[in-house]
PDB file of C-alpha atoms and ligand atoms in Angstrom:
ATOM      1  CA  MET A   3     -13.287 -10.802 -49.639  1.00  0.00           C
ATOM      2  CA  ASP A   4     -16.083 -10.687 -52.229  1.00  0.00           C
ATOM      3  CA  PHE A   5     -16.275  -7.913 -54.813  1.00  0.00           C
ATOM      4  CA  VAL A   6     -16.277  -4.769 -52.656  1.00  0.00           C
ATOM      5  CA  ILE A   7     -16.125  -1.388 -54.361  1.00  0.00           C
ATOM      6  CA  ALA A   8     -14.714   1.310 -52.051  1.00  0.00           C
ATOM      7  CA  VAL A   9     -15.478   4.881 -53.110  1.00  0.00           C
ATOM      8  CA  ASP A  10     -13.840   7.672 -51.118  1.00  0.00           C
ATOM      9  CA  GLY A  11     -13.459  11.384 -51.649  1.00  0.00           C
ATOM     10  CA  PRO A  12     -14.159  14.864 -50.317  1.00  0.00           C
ATOM     11  CA  ALA A  13     -17.541  16.572 -49.881  1.00  0.00           C
ATOM     12  CA  ALA A  14     -19.687  16.924 -53.014  1.00  0.00           C
ATOM     13  CA  SER A  15     -17.099  15.296 -55.273  1.00  0.00           C
ATOM     14  CA  GLY A  16     -19.764  13.146 -56.922  1.00  0.00           C
ATOM     15  CA  LYS A  17     -18.781  10.001 -55.025  1.00  0.00           C
ATOM     16  CA  GLY A  18     -22.339   9.298 -53.866  1.00  0.00           C
ATOM     17  CA  THR A  19     -23.730   9.467 -57.400  1.00  0.00           C
ATOM     18  CA  VAL A  20     -20.925   7.303 -58.764  1.00  0.00           C
ATOM     19  CA  ALA A  21     -21.243   4.778 -55.923  1.00  0.00           C
ATOM     20  CA  GLY A  22     -25.034   4.553 -56.311  1.00  0.00           C
ATOM     21  CA  ARG A  23     -24.796   3.933 -60.059  1.00  0.00           C
ATOM     22  CA  LEU A  24     -22.060   1.334 -59.632  1.00  0.00           C
ATOM     23  CA  ALA A  25     -24.236  -0.471 -57.091  1.00  0.00           C
ATOM     24  CA  GLU A  26     -27.099  -0.573 -59.630  1.00  0.00           C
ATOM     25  CA  LEU A  27     -24.841  -1.720 -62.462  1.00  0.00           C
ATOM     26  CA  TYR A  28     -23.296  -4.552 -60.460  1.00  0.00           C
ATOM     27  CA  ALA A  29     -26.502  -5.288 -58.497  1.00  0.00           C
ATOM     28  CA  LEU A  30     -24.700  -4.862 -55.187  1.00  0.00           C
ATOM     29  CA  PRO A  31     -26.034  -3.423 -51.911  1.00  0.00           C
ATOM     30  CA  TYR A  32     -24.898   0.154 -51.277  1.00  0.00           C
ATOM     31  CA  LEU A  33     -24.041   1.990 -48.052  1.00  0.00           C
ATOM     32  CA  ASP A  34     -23.528   5.754 -47.950  1.00  0.00           C
ATOM     33  CA  THR A  35     -21.423   5.852 -44.768  1.00  0.00           C
ATOM     34  CA  GLY A  36     -21.687   9.664 -44.587  1.00  0.00           C
ATOM     35  CA  LEU A  37     -25.291   9.110 -43.489  1.00  0.00           C
ATOM     36  CA  LEU A  38     -24.079   7.324 -40.350  1.00  0.00           C
ATOM     37  CA  TYR A  39     -21.978  10.333 -39.346  1.00  0.00           C
ATOM     38  CA  ARG A  40     -24.772  12.741 -40.282  1.00  0.00           C
ATOM     39  CA  ALA A  41     -27.275  10.751 -38.167  1.00  0.00           C
ATOM     40  CA  VAL A  42     -24.910  10.747 -35.195  1.00  0.00           C
ATOM     41  CA  GLY A  43     -24.231  14.485 -35.568  1.00  0.00           C
ATOM     42  CA  VAL A  44     -27.941  15.305 -35.660  1.00  0.00           C
ATOM     43  CA  ALA A  45     -28.843  12.960 -32.770  1.00  0.00           C
ATOM     44  CA  ALA A  46     -26.007  14.349 -30.624  1.00  0.00           C
ATOM     45  CA  GLU A  47     -27.118  17.912 -31.322  1.00  0.00           C
ATOM     46  CA  ARG A  48     -30.706  17.039 -30.338  1.00  0.00           C
ATOM     47  CA  ALA A  49     -29.359  15.550 -27.100  1.00  0.00           C
ATOM     48  CA  GLY A  50     -27.609  18.818 -26.237  1.00  0.00           C
ATOM     49  CA  GLY A  51     -24.348  18.422 -28.177  1.00  0.00           C
ATOM     50  CA  GLY A  52     -20.804  17.707 -27.008  1.00  0.00           C
ATOM     51  CA  GLU A  53     -18.425  14.798 -27.302  1.00  0.00           C
ATOM     52  CA  SER A  54     -20.096  12.414 -24.852  1.00  0.00           C
ATOM     53  CA  ALA A  55     -23.515  12.946 -26.503  1.00  0.00           C
ATOM     54  CA  ALA A  56     -21.916  12.078 -29.862  1.00  0.00           C
ATOM     55  CA  ILE A  57     -20.303   8.907 -28.508  1.00  0.00           C
ATOM     56  CA  ALA A  58     -23.606   7.821 -26.905  1.00  0.00           C
ATOM     57  CA  ALA A  59     -25.495   8.570 -30.147  1.00  0.00           C
ATOM     58  CA  ALA A  60     -23.011   6.532 -32.198  1.00  0.00           C
ATOM     59  CA  ARG A  61     -23.331   3.560 -29.827  1.00  0.00           C
ATOM     60  CA  ALA A  62     -27.155   3.755 -29.938  1.00  0.00           C
ATOM     61  CA  LEU A  63     -27.519   4.349 -33.700  1.00  0.00           C
ATOM     62  CA  LYS A  64     -30.344   2.398 -35.390  1.00  0.00           C
ATOM     63  CA  ALA A  65     -30.716   1.784 -39.123  1.00  0.00           C
ATOM     64  CA  GLU A  66     -34.106   3.620 -39.151  1.00  0.00           C
ATOM     65  CA  ALA A  67     -32.319   6.865 -38.246  1.00  0.00           C
ATOM     66  CA  LEU A  68     -30.688   6.836 -41.684  1.00  0.00           C
ATOM     67  CA  GLU A  69     -34.061   7.453 -43.376  1.00  0.00           C
ATOM     68  CA  ASP A  70     -34.427  10.978 -41.896  1.00  0.00           C
ATOM     69  CA  PRO A  71     -34.543  13.517 -44.798  1.00  0.00           C
ATOM     70  CA  ASP A  72     -32.993  16.150 -42.477  1.00  0.00           C
ATOM     71  CA  LEU A  73     -29.696  14.289 -42.793  1.00  0.00           C
ATOM     72  CA  ARG A  74     -29.205  15.877 -46.236  1.00  0.00           C
ATOM     73  CA  THR A  75     -29.147  19.455 -44.914  1.00  0.00           C
ATOM     74  CA  ARG A  76     -26.131  21.740 -44.757  1.00  0.00           C
ATOM     75  CA  SER A  77     -26.137  21.796 -40.962  1.00  0.00           C
ATOM     76  CA  ALA A  78     -26.207  17.970 -40.759  1.00  0.00           C
ATOM     77  CA  GLY A  79     -23.087  17.863 -42.972  1.00  0.00           C
ATOM     78  CA  GLU A  80     -21.324  20.316 -40.717  1.00  0.00           C
ATOM     79  CA  LEU A  81     -22.309  18.433 -37.528  1.00  0.00           C
ATOM     80  CA  ALA A  82     -21.194  15.167 -39.154  1.00  0.00           C
ATOM     81  CA  SER A  83     -17.731  16.421 -39.930  1.00  0.00           C
ATOM     82  CA  GLN A  84     -17.309  17.680 -36.354  1.00  0.00           C
ATOM     83  CA  ILE A  85     -18.260  14.420 -34.624  1.00  0.00           C
ATOM     84  CA  ALA A  86     -16.418  12.326 -37.259  1.00  0.00           C
ATOM     85  CA  ALA A  87     -13.110  13.435 -35.740  1.00  0.00           C
ATOM     86  CA  ILE A  88     -13.917  11.687 -32.412  1.00  0.00           C
ATOM     87  CA  PRO A  89     -12.156   8.282 -32.353  1.00  0.00           C
ATOM     88  CA  GLU A  90     -14.817   6.661 -30.100  1.00  0.00           C
ATOM     89  CA  VAL A  91     -17.528   7.679 -32.580  1.00  0.00           C
ATOM     90  CA  ARG A  92     -15.584   6.096 -35.453  1.00  0.00           C
ATOM     91  CA  ALA A  93     -14.962   2.974 -33.359  1.00  0.00           C
ATOM     92  CA  ALA A  94     -18.687   2.647 -32.579  1.00  0.00           C
ATOM     93  CA  LEU A  95     -19.572   2.793 -36.301  1.00  0.00           C
ATOM     94  CA  PHE A  96     -16.767   0.496 -37.420  1.00  0.00           C
ATOM     95  CA  SER A  97     -18.287  -2.976 -37.064  1.00  0.00           C
ATOM     96  CA  PHE A  98     -21.585  -2.064 -38.772  1.00  0.00           C
ATOM     97  CA  GLN A  99     -19.613  -0.833 -41.800  1.00  0.00           C
ATOM     98  CA  GLN A 100     -17.294  -3.831 -41.781  1.00  0.00           C
ATOM     99  CA  ARG A 101     -20.213  -6.248 -41.641  1.00  0.00           C
ATOM    100  CA  PHE A 102     -21.779  -4.447 -44.600  1.00  0.00           C
ATOM    101  CA  ALA A 103     -18.511  -4.731 -46.515  1.00  0.00           C
ATOM    102  CA  ALA A 104     -18.486  -8.457 -45.740  1.00  0.00           C
ATOM    103  CA  THR A 105     -21.876  -9.034 -47.450  1.00  0.00           C
ATOM    104  CA  VAL A 106     -21.770 -12.276 -49.404  1.00  0.00           C
ATOM    105  CA  GLY A 107     -21.470 -11.407 -53.101  1.00  0.00           C
ATOM    106  CA  GLY A 108     -19.946  -7.999 -52.444  1.00  0.00           C
ATOM    107  CA  ALA A 109     -21.033  -4.421 -51.694  1.00  0.00           C
ATOM    108  CA  VAL A 110     -20.434  -0.786 -52.553  1.00  0.00           C
ATOM    109  CA  LEU A 111     -19.552   1.664 -49.763  1.00  0.00           C
ATOM    110  CA  ASP A 112     -18.770   5.338 -50.052  1.00  0.00           C
ATOM    111  CA  GLY A 113     -17.155   7.652 -47.510  1.00  0.00           C
ATOM    112  CA  ARG A 114     -13.775   8.973 -46.451  1.00  0.00           C
ATOM    113  CA  ASP A 115     -11.957   5.917 -45.080  1.00  0.00           C
ATOM    114  CA  ILE A 116     -13.481   2.931 -46.873  1.00  0.00           C
ATOM    115  CA  GLY A 117     -10.372   2.005 -48.874  1.00  0.00           C
ATOM    116  CA  THR A 118      -8.006   2.815 -46.014  1.00  0.00           C
ATOM    117  CA  VAL A 119      -9.732   1.608 -42.814  1.00  0.00           C
ATOM    118  CA  ILE A 120     -13.098  -0.104 -43.343  1.00  0.00           C
ATOM    119  CA  ALA A 121     -12.246  -2.320 -46.334  1.00  0.00           C
ATOM    120  CA  PRO A 122      -8.495  -2.072 -46.948  1.00  0.00           C
ATOM    121  CA  LEU A 123      -8.643  -5.314 -48.978  1.00  0.00           C
ATOM    122  CA  ALA A 124     -11.416  -4.113 -51.315  1.00  0.00           C
ATOM    123  CA  PRO A 125     -10.685  -5.357 -54.861  1.00  0.00           C
ATOM    124  CA  ALA A 126     -11.851  -2.050 -56.405  1.00  0.00           C
ATOM    125  CA  LYS A 127     -11.020   1.363 -54.940  1.00  0.00           C
ATOM    126  CA  LEU A 128     -11.806   4.768 -56.340  1.00  0.00           C
ATOM    127  CA  PHE A 129     -10.893   8.173 -54.995  1.00  0.00           C
ATOM    128  CA  VAL A 130     -13.365  10.642 -56.479  1.00  0.00           C
ATOM    129  CA  THR A 131     -12.472  14.305 -56.381  1.00  0.00           C
ATOM    130  CA  ALA A 132     -13.094  17.669 -58.090  1.00  0.00           C
ATOM    131  CA  SER A 133     -11.934  21.235 -57.529  1.00  0.00           C
ATOM    132  CA  ALA A 134     -13.366  22.989 -54.450  1.00  0.00           C
ATOM    133  CA  GLU A 135     -15.131  25.553 -56.679  1.00  0.00           C
ATOM    134  CA  ILE A 136     -16.892  22.899 -58.751  1.00  0.00           C
ATOM    135  CA  ARG A 137     -17.856  20.933 -55.659  1.00  0.00           C
ATOM    136  CA  ALA A 138     -19.276  24.079 -54.043  1.00  0.00           C
ATOM    137  CA  GLU A 139     -21.361  24.761 -57.134  1.00  0.00           C
ATOM    138  CA  ARG A 140     -22.765  21.224 -57.133  1.00  0.00           C
ATOM    139  CA  ARG A 141     -23.549  21.314 -53.417  1.00  0.00           C
ATOM    140  CA  TRP A 142     -25.106  24.783 -53.758  1.00  0.00           C
ATOM    141  CA  LYS A 143     -27.424  23.526 -56.526  1.00  0.00           C
ATOM    142  CA  GLN A 144     -28.379  20.493 -54.432  1.00  0.00           C
ATOM    143  CA  LEU A 145     -29.127  22.583 -51.320  1.00  0.00           C
ATOM    144  CA  SER A 146     -31.039  25.203 -53.331  1.00  0.00           C
ATOM    145  CA  GLY A 147     -33.072  22.390 -54.915  1.00  0.00           C
ATOM    146  CA  GLN A 148     -33.944  21.182 -51.408  1.00  0.00           C
ATOM    147  CA  GLY A 149     -35.190  24.678 -50.565  1.00  0.00           C
ATOM    148  CA  GLU A 150     -32.202  25.809 -48.439  1.00  0.00           C
ATOM    149  CA  ALA A 151     -31.444  29.497 -48.993  1.00  0.00           C
ATOM    150  CA  VAL A 152     -27.650  29.821 -48.967  1.00  0.00           C
ATOM    151  CA  GLU A 153     -25.006  31.817 -50.877  1.00  0.00           C
ATOM    152  CA  LEU A 154     -22.539  30.032 -53.128  1.00  0.00           C
ATOM    153  CA  ALA A 155     -19.653  31.724 -51.272  1.00  0.00           C
ATOM    154  CA  GLU A 156     -20.860  30.268 -47.964  1.00  0.00           C
ATOM    155  CA  VAL A 157     -21.031  26.785 -49.463  1.00  0.00           C
ATOM    156  CA  LEU A 158     -17.495  27.171 -50.807  1.00  0.00           C
ATOM    157  CA  ALA A 159     -16.315  28.222 -47.339  1.00  0.00           C
ATOM    158  CA  ASP A 160     -18.107  25.160 -45.835  1.00  0.00           C
ATOM    159  CA  ILE A 161     -16.427  22.851 -48.342  1.00  0.00           C
ATOM    160  CA  ARG A 162     -12.955  24.282 -47.649  1.00  0.00           C
ATOM    161  CA  ARG A 163     -13.433  24.059 -43.879  1.00  0.00           C
ATOM    162  CA  ARG A 164     -14.710  20.490 -44.185  1.00  0.00           C
ATOM    163  CA  ASP A 165     -11.813  19.458 -46.460  1.00  0.00           C
ATOM    164  CA  GLU A 166      -9.380  20.812 -43.933  1.00  0.00           C
ATOM    165  CA  ARG A 167     -11.074  19.138 -40.974  1.00  0.00           C
ATOM    166  CA  ASP A 168     -11.532  15.781 -42.761  1.00  0.00           C
ATOM    167  CA  SER A 169      -7.964  15.696 -44.077  1.00  0.00           C
ATOM    168  CA  GLY A 170      -6.313  17.087 -40.948  1.00  0.00           C
ATOM    169  CA  ARG A 171      -7.859  14.858 -38.279  1.00  0.00           C
ATOM    170  CA  ALA A 172      -5.726  12.224 -36.583  1.00  0.00           C
ATOM    171  CA  SER A 173      -8.338   9.459 -36.715  1.00  0.00           C
ATOM    172  CA  ALA A 174      -8.900   7.977 -40.212  1.00  0.00           C
ATOM    173  CA  PRO A 175      -8.190  11.188 -42.152  1.00  0.00           C
ATOM    174  CA  LEU A 176      -9.438  11.662 -45.700  1.00  0.00           C
ATOM    175  CA  ILE A 177      -6.598  10.355 -47.827  1.00  0.00           C
ATOM    176  CA  GLN A 178      -6.342   8.447 -51.101  1.00  0.00           C
ATOM    177  CA  ALA A 179      -5.417   4.799 -50.476  1.00  0.00           C
ATOM    178  CA  ALA A 180      -2.157   3.834 -52.214  1.00  0.00           C
ATOM    179  CA  ASP A 181      -4.032   1.367 -54.435  1.00  0.00           C
ATOM    180  CA  ALA A 182      -7.059   3.582 -55.187  1.00  0.00           C
ATOM    181  CA  VAL A 183      -7.565   4.998 -58.680  1.00  0.00           C
ATOM    182  CA  LEU A 184      -8.048   8.770 -58.797  1.00  0.00           C
ATOM    183  CA  LEU A 185     -11.133  10.005 -60.648  1.00  0.00           C
ATOM    184  CA  ASP A 186     -11.277  13.782 -61.057  1.00  0.00           C
ATOM    185  CA  THR A 187     -14.839  14.721 -62.002  1.00  0.00           C
ATOM    186  CA  SER A 188     -14.199  18.497 -62.320  1.00  0.00           C
ATOM    187  CA  ASP A 189     -14.781  18.456 -66.082  1.00  0.00           C
ATOM    188  CA  LEU A 190     -17.151  15.492 -66.261  1.00  0.00           C
ATOM    189  CA  GLY A 191     -20.932  15.342 -66.338  1.00  0.00           C
ATOM    190  CA  ILE A 192     -22.709  12.587 -64.394  1.00  0.00           C
ATOM    191  CA  SER A 193     -22.816  10.039 -67.211  1.00  0.00           C
ATOM    192  CA  GLN A 194     -19.172  10.689 -68.138  1.00  0.00           C
ATOM    193  CA  ALA A 195     -18.121  10.290 -64.494  1.00  0.00           C
ATOM    194  CA  VAL A 196     -20.114   7.066 -64.192  1.00  0.00           C
ATOM    195  CA  ASP A 197     -18.591   5.709 -67.428  1.00  0.00           C
ATOM    196  CA  ALA A 198     -15.089   6.520 -66.200  1.00  0.00           C
ATOM    197  CA  ALA A 199     -15.831   4.863 -62.854  1.00  0.00           C
ATOM    198  CA  ARG A 200     -17.183   1.795 -64.624  1.00  0.00           C
ATOM    199  CA  ARG A 201     -13.992   1.444 -66.673  1.00  0.00           C
ATOM    200  CA  ILE A 202     -11.895   1.619 -63.497  1.00  0.00           C
ATOM    201  CA  VAL A 203     -14.096  -0.989 -61.808  1.00  0.00           C
ATOM    202  CA  GLU A 204     -14.078  -3.278 -64.868  1.00  0.00           C
ATOM    203  CA  ALA A 205     -10.269  -3.279 -64.859  1.00  0.00           C
ATOM    204  CA  ALA A 206     -10.245  -4.034 -61.131  1.00  0.00           C
ATOM    205  CA  ARG A 207     -12.796  -6.798 -61.638  1.00  0.00           C
ATOM    206  CA  SER A 208     -10.723  -8.585 -64.264  1.00  0.00           C
ATOM    207  CA  ARG A 209      -7.647  -8.401 -62.009  1.00  0.00           C
ATOM    208  CA  TRP A 210      -9.719  -9.728 -59.110  1.00  0.00           C
ATOM    209  CA  GLU A 211     -11.149 -12.597 -61.208  1.00  0.00           C
ATOM    210  CA  THR A 212      -7.675 -13.529 -62.453  1.00  0.00           C
ATOM    211  CA  SER A 213      -6.277 -13.538 -58.932  1.00  0.00           C
ATOM    212  CA  ARG A 214      -9.136 -15.779 -57.735  1.00  0.00           C
ATOM    213  CA  SER A 215      -8.794 -18.291 -60.543  1.00  0.00           C
ATOM    214  CA  GLY A 216      -5.008 -18.419 -60.116  1.00  0.00           C
TER     215      GLY A 216
HETATM  216  O1  CDP B 318     -21.874  14.398 -49.121  1.00  0.00           O
HETATM  217  P1  CDP B 318     -20.781  14.941 -48.313  1.00  0.00           P
HETATM  218  O2  CDP B 318     -19.455  14.515 -48.798  1.00  0.00           O
HETATM  219  O3  CDP B 318     -20.899  16.389 -48.037  1.00  0.00           O
HETATM  220  O4  CDP B 318     -20.899  14.371 -46.874  1.00  0.00           O
HETATM  221  P2  CDP B 318     -20.959  12.886 -46.350  1.00  0.00           P
HETATM  222  O5  CDP B 318     -20.261  11.952 -47.243  1.00  0.00           O
HETATM  223  O6  CDP B 318     -22.388  12.636 -46.026  1.00  0.00           O
HETATM  224  O7  CDP B 318     -20.091  12.998 -45.007  1.00  0.00           O
HETATM  225  C1  CDP B 318     -20.345  13.972 -44.026  1.00  0.00           C
HETATM  226  C2  CDP B 318     -19.147  14.032 -43.077  1.00  0.00           C
HETATM  227  O8  CDP B 318     -19.030  12.786 -42.387  1.00  0.00           O
HETATM  228  C3  CDP B 318     -17.792  14.232 -43.763  1.00  0.00           C
HETATM  229  O9  CDP B 318     -17.420  15.586 -43.878  1.00  0.00           O
HETATM  230  C4  CDP B 318     -16.821  13.460 -42.855  1.00  0.00           C
HETATM  231  O10 CDP B 318     -16.314  14.268 -41.838  1.00  0.00           O
HETATM  232  C5  CDP B 318     -17.684  12.398 -42.211  1.00  0.00           C
HETATM  233  N1  CDP B 318     -17.438  11.046 -42.759  1.00  0.00           N
HETATM  234  C6  CDP B 318     -16.357  10.338 -42.291  1.00  0.00           C
HETATM  235  O11 CDP B 318     -15.588  10.844 -41.495  1.00  0.00           O
HETATM  236  N2  CDP B 318     -16.113   9.058 -42.711  1.00  0.00           N
HETATM  237  C7  CDP B 318     -16.927   8.488 -43.602  1.00  0.00           C
HETATM  238  N3  CDP B 318     -16.681   7.217 -43.974  1.00  0.00           N
HETATM  239  C8  CDP B 318     -18.026   9.194 -44.128  1.00  0.00           C
HETATM  240  C9  CDP B 318     -18.265  10.484 -43.694  1.00  0.00           C
END
């Protein structure tokens, strides 16, 4: 496998920001896999909701659907985490993600199961986390900036419910891969978190280069 960077972690942990910056630094293509689940959740809801609508939406998903700005809303995140527990939905999204991870030259993917299921052989794996309170504050600022009127306490409740659902599901639960490096961003600003991530990836890259030359 080429140099794949797998970034997993719970909602609003900063994994998207870290993954995006790493992709720029290493000039690698980047896939935010949460968008796939958000797009399926929104499409299924528009089609009337329910498990079979979600499975059909996952099988019919087109790349253009990922451009929809509505995917960033609070309700899209909630719908995503509900349909993400359906094994057939995950199965339908699997090969697209695996093909992306197999890009010649490498790739960066972020999500919940990149290091465990999608790219278990990724040379660099990070598990980005932060306390639920800090994550709620970040998500609340983001949603408020997008014009969504919501209380901080509601966002914290969303985050806790989502953590529980994502970690408790049977199919590809949110869990740190045994070989992933933990990055707790609770007390870090964006540039500090990115620097810390870069150090982790640099160490992984030298190990990967050594293993390839040996
Ligand atoms: O940004 P945030 O973490 O809130 O959400 P996201 O990464 O866009 O993911 C939304 C939901 O999709 C998560 O709560 C997960 O339930 C699901 N998801 C997943 O199951 N597997 C992935 N690889 C990515 C997202």
